[in-house]
Coordinates of N, CA and C and ligand atoms in Angstrom, one line a residue:
M1 N 81.7 89.5 22.7 CA 81.3 88.4 23.9 C 82.6 88.2 24.7
A2 N 83.6 87.8 23.8 CA 84.9 87.4 24.3 C 85.6 88.7 25.0
I3 N 85.4 89.8 24.4 CA 86.0 91.0 25.2 C 85.3 91.3 26.6
I4 N 84.2 90.9 26.6 CA 83.4 91.1 28.0 C 84.2 90.0 28.9
R5 N 84.3 88.9 28.5 CA 84.8 88.0 29.5 C 86.3 88.4 29.9
R6 N 86.9 88.8 28.9 CA 88.4 89.3 29.2 C 88.2 90.2 30.1
L7 N 87.2 91.4 30.0 CA 87.3 92.3 30.9 C 87.0 92.1 32.3
I8 N 85.9 90.8 32.4 CA 85.8 90.4 33.7 C 86.9 89.9 34.4
I9 N 87.8 88.9 33.7 CA 88.8 88.4 34.2 C 89.8 89.5 34.5
L10 N 90.0 90.5 33.8 CA 91.0 91.6 34.1 C 90.3 92.1 35.7
L11 N 89.3 92.5 35.7 CA 88.6 93.2 36.7 C 88.9 92.2 38.0
V12 N 88.8 90.9 37.8 CA 88.8 90.0 39.1 C 90.4 90.2 39.5
V13 N 91.4 89.9 38.4 CA 92.8 89.9 38.8 C 93.3 91.0 39.5
V14 N 92.6 92.2 38.9 CA 93.1 93.6 39.3 C 92.6 93.5 41.0
S15 N 91.3 93.3 41.1 CA 90.9 93.6 42.5 C 91.2 92.6 43.5
L16 N 91.7 91.3 43.3 CA 92.1 90.5 44.0 C 93.0 91.0 45.2
P17 N 94.2 91.5 44.7 CA 95.3 91.8 45.5 C 94.4 93.3 46.3
L18 N 93.8 93.9 45.9 CA 93.0 95.0 46.5 C 92.1 94.2 47.9
A19 N 91.5 93.4 47.4 CA 90.6 92.6 48.5 C 91.4 92.4 49.5
A20 N 92.5 91.5 49.1 CA 93.4 90.8 50.1 C 94.1 92.0 50.9
G21 N 94.5 93.1 50.4 CA 94.9 94.1 51.2 C 93.8 94.6 52.4
L22 N 92.5 94.7 51.8 CA 91.5 95.3 52.6 C 91.3 94.4 53.8
L23 N 91.8 93.2 53.9 CA 91.5 92.3 55.1 C 92.7 92.8 56.0
F24 N 93.5 93.6 55.8 CA 94.5 94.1 56.9 C 94.0 95.5 57.5
T25 N 92.9 95.9 56.8 CA 92.5 97.3 57.2 C 91.3 96.8 58.5
Y26 N 91.2 97.9 59.2 CA 90.3 97.3 60.4 C 90.4 96.3 61.2
D27 N 91.7 95.9 61.2 CA 92.1 94.7 62.1 C 91.2 93.5 61.9
I28 N 90.7 93.4 60.6 CA 90.2 91.9 60.5 C 91.4 90.9 60.5
I29 N 92.7 90.9 59.9 CA 93.8 90.4 60.2 C 94.6 91.3 60.9
K30 N 95.2 91.0 62.3 CA 95.7 91.9 62.9 C 97.4 91.6 62.9
I31 N 98.3 92.7 62.5 CA 99.7 92.4 62.7 C 100.3 92.9 63.7
D32 N 100.7 92.8 64.9 CA 101.4 93.7 65.8 C 102.7 94.4 65.2
W33 N 102.8 95.4 64.4 CA 103.9 96.2 64.1 C 104.4 96.6 65.4
V34 N 105.6 96.7 65.7 CA 106.4 97.3 66.6 C 106.4 98.9 66.5
S35 N 105.6 99.7 67.3 CA 105.7 101.1 67.2 C 106.4 101.7 68.3
F36 N 107.0 103.0 68.1 CA 107.6 103.7 69.3 C 106.7 103.7 70.3
M37 N 105.5 104.3 70.3 CA 104.5 104.4 71.0 C 104.5 103.0 72.2
E38 N 104.7 101.9 71.6 CA 104.4 100.9 72.5 C 105.5 100.6 73.0
I39 N 106.8 100.8 72.7 CA 108.0 100.2 73.5 C 108.3 101.3 74.4
Q40 N 107.7 102.7 74.5 CA 107.9 103.5 75.7 C 107.2 103.1 76.8
S41 N 107.9 103.5 78.0 CA 107.4 103.3 79.2 C 105.9 104.1 79.4
S42 N 105.0 103.5 80.0 CA 103.8 104.3 80.1 C 103.7 104.6 81.9
F43 N 102.9 105.8 81.8 CA 102.8 106.3 83.3 C 101.3 106.6 83.4
Q44 N 100.6 106.1 84.6 CA 99.1 106.5 84.9 C 99.3 108.0 85.3
P45 N 98.0 108.5 85.5 CA 97.9 109.8 85.8 C 98.3 109.8 87.1
Q46 N 99.0 111.2 87.6 CA 99.5 111.3 89.0 C 100.5 110.4 89.5
E47 N 101.2 109.6 88.5 CA 102.3 108.8 88.7 C 103.5 109.7 88.6
D48 N 104.5 109.5 89.4 CA 105.6 110.5 89.0 C 106.5 109.9 88.0
P49 N 106.8 110.4 86.7 CA 107.5 109.8 85.7 C 109.1 110.0 86.2
L50 N 109.6 111.0 86.7 CA 110.8 111.3 86.7 C 111.1 111.8 88.1
P51 N 112.2 111.6 88.8 CA 112.8 112.3 90.2 C 113.2 113.5 89.4
M52 N 113.0 114.6 90.4 CA 113.7 115.8 90.0 C 115.1 115.6 89.9
P53 N 115.9 116.1 88.8 CA 117.1 116.2 88.7 C 117.9 116.9 89.7
A54 N 118.7 116.5 89.8 CA 119.8 116.9 91.0 C 120.1 118.2 90.6
Q55 N 120.2 119.4 91.6 CA 120.7 121.0 91.4 C 119.7 121.5 90.6
S56 N 118.6 121.1 90.1 CA 117.6 121.7 89.2 C 116.9 122.6 89.9
V57 N 116.2 123.7 89.5 CA 115.3 124.7 90.0 C 114.0 124.5 89.2
P58 N 112.8 124.5 90.0 CA 111.8 124.5 88.8 C 111.6 125.7 88.2
I59 N 110.9 125.8 87.2 CA 110.6 127.1 86.4 C 109.8 128.2 87.2
Q60 N 109.0 127.9 88.1 CA 108.3 128.8 89.0 C 109.4 129.3 90.1
G61 N 110.7 128.8 90.1 CA 111.6 129.3 91.2 C 111.3 128.2 92.2
A62 N 112.4 128.3 93.1 CA 112.5 126.9 94.1 C 111.4 127.3 95.3
A63 N 110.2 126.5 95.1 CA 109.3 126.7 96.1 C 109.8 125.9 97.1
Y64 N 110.4 124.9 97.1 CA 111.0 124.1 98.1 C 112.2 123.4 97.5
I65 N 113.1 123.0 98.4 CA 114.1 121.9 97.9 C 114.1 120.8 98.7
P66 N 113.8 119.6 98.1 CA 113.9 118.4 98.6 C 114.7 118.2 99.8
N67 N 114.4 117.6 101.2 CA 115.2 117.0 102.1 C 115.8 118.3 102.8
L68 N 115.3 119.6 102.6 CA 115.9 120.8 103.1 C 114.7 121.5 104.1
G69 N 113.7 120.5 104.8 CA 112.8 120.9 105.6 C 111.5 121.7 104.8
A70 N 110.5 121.9 105.6 CA 109.5 122.8 105.1 C 109.8 124.2 104.9
P71 N 109.3 124.7 103.9 CA 109.6 126.0 103.1 C 108.8 127.1 104.2
V72 N 108.9 128.4 104.1 CA 108.3 129.3 104.6 C 107.0 129.7 103.6
N73 N 105.9 130.3 104.2 CA 104.9 130.8 103.4 C 105.0 132.0 102.5
P74 N 105.3 132.3 101.3 CA 105.5 133.7 100.8 C 104.5 134.4 100.6
V75 N 103.4 134.0 100.7 CA 102.0 134.3 100.1 C 100.9 134.9 101.2
A76 N 101.1 136.3 101.3 CA 100.2 137.0 102.1 C 98.7 136.4 102.1
A77 N 98.1 136.1 103.4 CA 96.7 135.8 103.2 C 95.7 136.7 103.3
D78 N 96.0 137.5 102.1 CA 94.9 138.5 101.6 C 93.6 138.1 101.0
E79 N 92.7 139.0 100.8 CA 91.3 138.5 100.2 C 91.5 137.7 99.1
A80 N 92.3 138.2 98.2 CA 92.4 137.7 96.7 C 93.1 136.3 96.9
S81 N 94.0 135.9 97.8 CA 94.6 134.7 97.9 C 93.5 133.9 98.7
L82 N 92.9 134.2 99.6 CA 91.9 133.3 100.2 C 90.7 132.8 99.1
A83 N 90.5 133.9 98.3 CA 89.4 133.5 97.0 C 89.9 132.5 96.2
R84 N 91.1 132.7 95.7 CA 92.0 131.8 95.1 C 92.0 130.4 95.6
G85 N 92.1 130.3 96.9 CA 92.4 129.2 97.5 C 91.3 128.5 97.8
K86 N 90.1 129.2 98.2 CA 88.8 128.6 98.1 C 88.4 127.9 96.8
E87 N 88.6 128.7 95.8 CA 88.3 128.1 94.4 C 89.0 126.8 94.4
Q88 N 90.4 126.7 94.6 CA 91.2 125.5 94.3 C 90.8 124.4 95.3
Y89 N 90.6 124.8 96.6 CA 90.2 123.8 97.8 C 88.9 123.2 97.1
E90 N 88.1 124.0 96.7 CA 86.6 123.4 96.1 C 87.0 122.4 94.9
I91 N 88.1 122.8 94.1 CA 88.0 121.8 93.1 C 88.8 120.6 93.6
N92 N 89.8 120.5 94.4 CA 90.9 119.7 94.5 C 90.8 119.0 95.9
C93 N 90.0 119.4 96.7 CA 90.0 118.8 98.0 C 88.8 118.3 98.6
T94 N 87.7 119.2 98.4 CA 86.2 118.9 98.9 C 86.0 117.4 98.5
I95 N 86.1 116.9 97.5 CA 85.7 115.5 97.2 C 86.0 114.7 98.5
C96 N 87.4 114.8 99.0 CA 87.6 114.0 100.0 C 87.3 114.6 101.4
H97 N 87.9 115.8 101.6 CA 87.9 116.5 102.8 C 86.8 117.3 103.4
G98 N 85.9 117.2 101.8 CA 84.3 118.0 102.5 C 84.5 119.7 102.5
A99 N 83.7 120.1 102.1 CA 83.4 121.5 101.7 C 83.8 122.3 103.3
K100 N 83.5 121.7 104.2 CA 83.7 122.2 105.6 C 85.2 121.9 106.3
A101 N 85.6 121.2 105.2 CA 87.0 120.7 105.7 C 86.9 119.5 107.0
D102 N 85.8 119.1 107.1 CA 85.5 118.1 108.4 C 86.1 116.8 108.1
G103 N 86.3 116.3 106.7 CA 86.9 115.1 106.5 C 85.4 114.3 105.9
K104 N 84.5 114.8 105.6 CA 83.4 114.2 105.3 C 82.9 114.3 103.8
G105 N 83.9 114.4 103.0 CA 83.8 114.7 101.5 C 82.9 113.3 101.0
P106 N 82.2 113.7 99.7 CA 81.4 112.5 99.3 C 82.4 111.4 98.8
F107 N 83.3 111.6 98.7 CA 84.3 110.3 98.0 C 85.0 109.6 99.4
A108 N 84.8 110.0 100.6 CA 85.5 109.6 101.7 C 85.3 108.2 102.0
V109 N 83.5 108.1 101.9 CA 83.3 106.6 102.1 C 83.9 105.4 101.4
F110 N 84.4 105.9 100.1 CA 85.0 104.7 99.4 C 86.4 104.5 99.6
L111 N 87.0 105.3 100.5 CA 88.6 105.2 100.9 C 88.8 104.4 102.0
A112 N 89.7 103.4 101.7 CA 90.3 102.3 102.8 C 91.6 102.0 102.6
P113 N 92.3 101.9 103.5 CA 92.0 101.9 104.8 C 92.1 103.3 105.8
K114 N 92.7 104.1 105.1 CA 92.8 105.5 105.5 C 91.6 106.4 105.1
K115 N 91.1 107.0 105.9 CA 89.9 108.0 105.6 C 90.5 109.3 105.7
P116 N 90.0 110.1 105.0 CA 90.5 111.6 104.9 C 90.2 112.2 106.4
V117 N 91.2 113.0 106.7 CA 91.0 113.5 108.2 C 90.2 114.8 108.2
S118 N 89.8 115.1 109.2 CA 89.3 116.6 109.3 C 90.4 117.5 109.3
L119 N 90.2 118.7 108.8 CA 91.4 119.5 108.7 C 91.4 120.5 109.9
L120 N 90.3 120.6 110.5 CA 90.0 121.4 111.4 C 90.4 120.9 113.0
E121 N 90.8 119.9 113.2 CA 91.4 119.5 114.5 C 92.6 118.5 114.6
G122 N 93.2 118.4 115.6 CA 94.1 117.3 115.8 C 95.4 117.9 115.0
R123 N 96.1 116.8 114.4 CA 97.5 117.0 113.5 C 97.4 118.2 112.7
P124 N 96.4 118.4 111.8 CA 96.7 119.7 110.9 C 96.6 120.7 111.3
L125 N 96.2 120.9 112.8 CA 96.2 122.0 113.2 C 97.8 122.5 113.8
T126 N 98.3 121.6 113.9 CA 99.7 121.7 114.8 C 101.0 121.8 113.4
L127 N 100.4 121.1 112.3 CA 101.4 121.5 111.2 C 101.6 122.8 110.8
S128 N 102.9 123.2 110.3 CA 103.2 124.5 110.0 C 102.7 124.7 108.5
D129 N 102.6 125.9 108.0 CA 102.1 126.3 106.6 C 102.9 125.4 105.7
G130 N 104.3 125.6 106.0 CA 105.1 124.7 105.1 C 105.0 123.3 105.0
E131 N 104.5 122.7 106.1 CA 104.2 121.4 106.1 C 102.8 120.8 105.3
L132 N 102.1 121.8 105.6 CA 100.8 121.6 104.8 C 100.7 121.6 103.4
F133 N 101.9 122.9 102.9 CA 102.3 122.8 101.6 C 102.9 121.6 101.2
L134 N 103.8 120.8 102.0 CA 104.4 119.7 101.3 C 103.4 118.6 101.4
T135 N 102.4 118.6 102.5 CA 101.4 117.5 102.0 C 100.6 117.5 101.0
I136 N 100.3 118.7 100.4 CA 99.4 119.0 99.1 C 100.6 118.6 98.2
T137 N 101.8 119.1 98.1 CA 102.5 118.7 97.0 C 103.1 117.0 97.0
N138 N 103.3 116.7 98.0 CA 103.6 115.2 97.8 C 102.5 114.0 98.2
G139 N 101.4 114.7 98.7 CA 100.6 113.7 99.2 C 100.8 112.9 100.5
V140 N 100.0 112.1 100.8 CA 100.4 111.2 101.8 C 100.6 109.6 101.4
E141 N 101.7 109.2 101.5 CA 101.9 107.7 101.0 C 100.6 106.9 101.5
G142 N 100.1 106.0 100.3 CA 99.0 105.2 100.7 C 97.7 105.7 101.1
A143 N 97.6 107.0 101.1 CA 96.3 107.7 101.6 C 95.9 108.7 100.7
M144 N 96.6 109.8 100.3 CA 96.3 110.9 99.6 C 97.2 111.1 98.5
P145 N 96.6 111.4 97.3 CA 97.4 111.6 96.2 C 98.2 112.9 96.1
S146 N 99.3 113.1 95.4 CA 100.1 114.1 95.3 C 99.3 115.0 94.3
L147 N 99.1 116.4 95.0 CA 98.2 117.4 94.0 C 99.0 118.4 93.2
K148 N 100.3 118.1 93.1 CA 101.3 119.0 92.5 C 100.8 119.2 91.0
E149 N 100.4 118.2 90.4 CA 100.0 118.2 89.0 C 98.6 119.0 88.7
N150 N 97.8 119.0 89.9 CA 96.5 119.5 90.0 C 96.8 121.3 90.3
L151 N 97.6 121.4 91.0 CA 98.2 123.0 91.6 C 99.2 122.9 91.0
P152 N 99.8 123.1 89.7 CA 101.1 123.1 89.2 C 102.0 124.4 89.7
D153 N 101.2 125.6 89.8 CA 102.2 126.7 90.3 C 102.0 126.7 91.8
A154 N 103.3 126.8 92.5 CA 103.5 126.7 93.9 C 102.6 127.7 94.6
S155 N 102.3 128.7 94.0 CA 101.2 129.9 94.7 C 100.0 129.5 94.9
M156 N 99.4 128.6 93.8 CA 98.4 128.0 94.0 C 98.2 127.2 95.3
R157 N 99.2 126.2 95.7 CA 99.1 125.6 96.9 C 99.3 126.3 98.1
W158 N 100.0 127.4 98.1 CA 100.1 128.4 99.0 C 98.6 128.9 99.5
D159 N 98.2 129.3 98.3 CA 96.6 129.9 98.4 C 95.7 128.9 99.1
V160 N 95.8 127.5 98.9 CA 95.0 126.6 99.4 C 95.4 126.4 100.9
V161 N 96.8 126.3 101.2 CA 97.0 126.5 102.5 C 96.5 127.8 103.3
N162 N 96.6 128.9 102.8 CA 95.8 130.2 103.4 C 94.5 130.0 103.6
Y163 N 93.8 129.4 102.5 CA 92.3 129.1 102.7 C 91.9 128.1 104.1
M164 N 93.1 127.1 103.8 CA 93.0 126.2 104.9 C 93.1 126.6 106.6
R165 N 93.9 127.6 106.6 CA 94.2 128.4 107.8 C 92.9 129.2 108.2
S166 N 92.2 129.8 107.2 CA 90.9 130.6 107.5 C 89.8 129.6 108.1
L167 N 89.9 128.4 107.6 CA 88.7 127.3 107.9 C 89.2 126.9 109.4
Q168 N 90.4 127.1 109.7 CA 90.9 126.6 111.1 C 90.7 127.8 112.0
G169 N 90.4 128.8 111.5 CA 90.2 130.2 112.3 C 91.4 130.8 112.6
K170 N 92.5 130.4 111.8 CA 93.8 130.9 112.2 C 94.2 132.3 111.2
Ligands
HEC1 C1 91.6 111.2 97.2 C2 91.4 111.9 98.5 C3 92.1 113.0 99.0 C4 92.1 114.3 98.3 C5 91.6 114.6 97.0 C6 92.9 115.2 99.2 N1 93.2 114.4 100.5 FE1 94.1 115.1 102.1 N2 94.2 113.5 103.0 C7 93.5 112.2 102.4 C8 93.4 111.3 103.3 C9 93.0 109.8 103.1 C10 94.1 111.5 104.5 C11 94.7 111.1 105.6 C12 96.2 110.5 105.6 C13 96.3 109.7 107.1 O1 95.5 109.2 107.9 O2 97.6 109.4 107.1 C14 94.6 113.0 104.2 C15 95.3 113.8 104.9 C16 95.5 115.1 104.6 C17 96.1 116.1 105.8 C18 96.9 115.8 106.9 C19 98.1 115.1 106.6 C20 99.0 115.0 108.0 O3 100.4 114.7 107.9 O4 98.4 114.5 109.0 C21 96.0 117.4 105.2 C22 96.7 118.7 105.7 C23 95.5 117.2 103.8 N3 95.2 115.9 103.7 C24 95.2 118.2 103.1 C25 94.7 118.2 101.7 C26 94.3 119.4 100.8 C27 94.4 120.8 101.4 C28 93.6 118.7 99.8 C29 93.2 119.6 98.4 C30 94.5 120.6 97.8 C31 93.8 117.4 99.8 N4 94.3 117.0 101.2 C32 93.2 116.4 99.2 C33 92.8 112.3 101.2 C34 92.6 113.2 100.2

């Protein structure tokens, strides 16, 4: 009998620290350890983490150099480019500007104060290819997000420009 009692006491003594330790798992008792992930700055999707370093050239080549004006369209508007542009337009732009580019995308009603514009009339007709490219690249402050992360390769953005032009009948 005595040996059984001793065994039970031993079991209790051994398992107590284990039970105490278990309290710290599954956040029953939470200790805020400093972790490196927490002290890093965090960025929301589509937020620019870093300005482009001076004198650097993007790995796809210099699509444009900031503050040096709008670039010239290097991509011919052939059938392949228009097909790629249509695909990317439908993925990235239709939601706001609409499939027909009339500014009536399904998401447009939720946007305020600035509504997506029709790409078929007014200012978008007067913008050069390069200016349209920069609009996609940088977005419009307070209205349209920068889409360069959705269209990381500059040629994808030129394809969309070409497709926009074809919708405009140019
Ligand atoms: C989240 C919604 C949204 C998405 C997605 C979006 N746009 Fe826009 N876009 C806007 C809004 C809002 C404006 C109007 C800005 C204003 O009134 O100044 C605008 C304006 C424009 C303009 C006119 C810019 C100017 O200077 O007048 C062009 C061109 C344009 N968008 C092209 C595109 C293309 C191409 C895509 C896809 C690659 C796209 N947009 C995706 C919301 C969007």
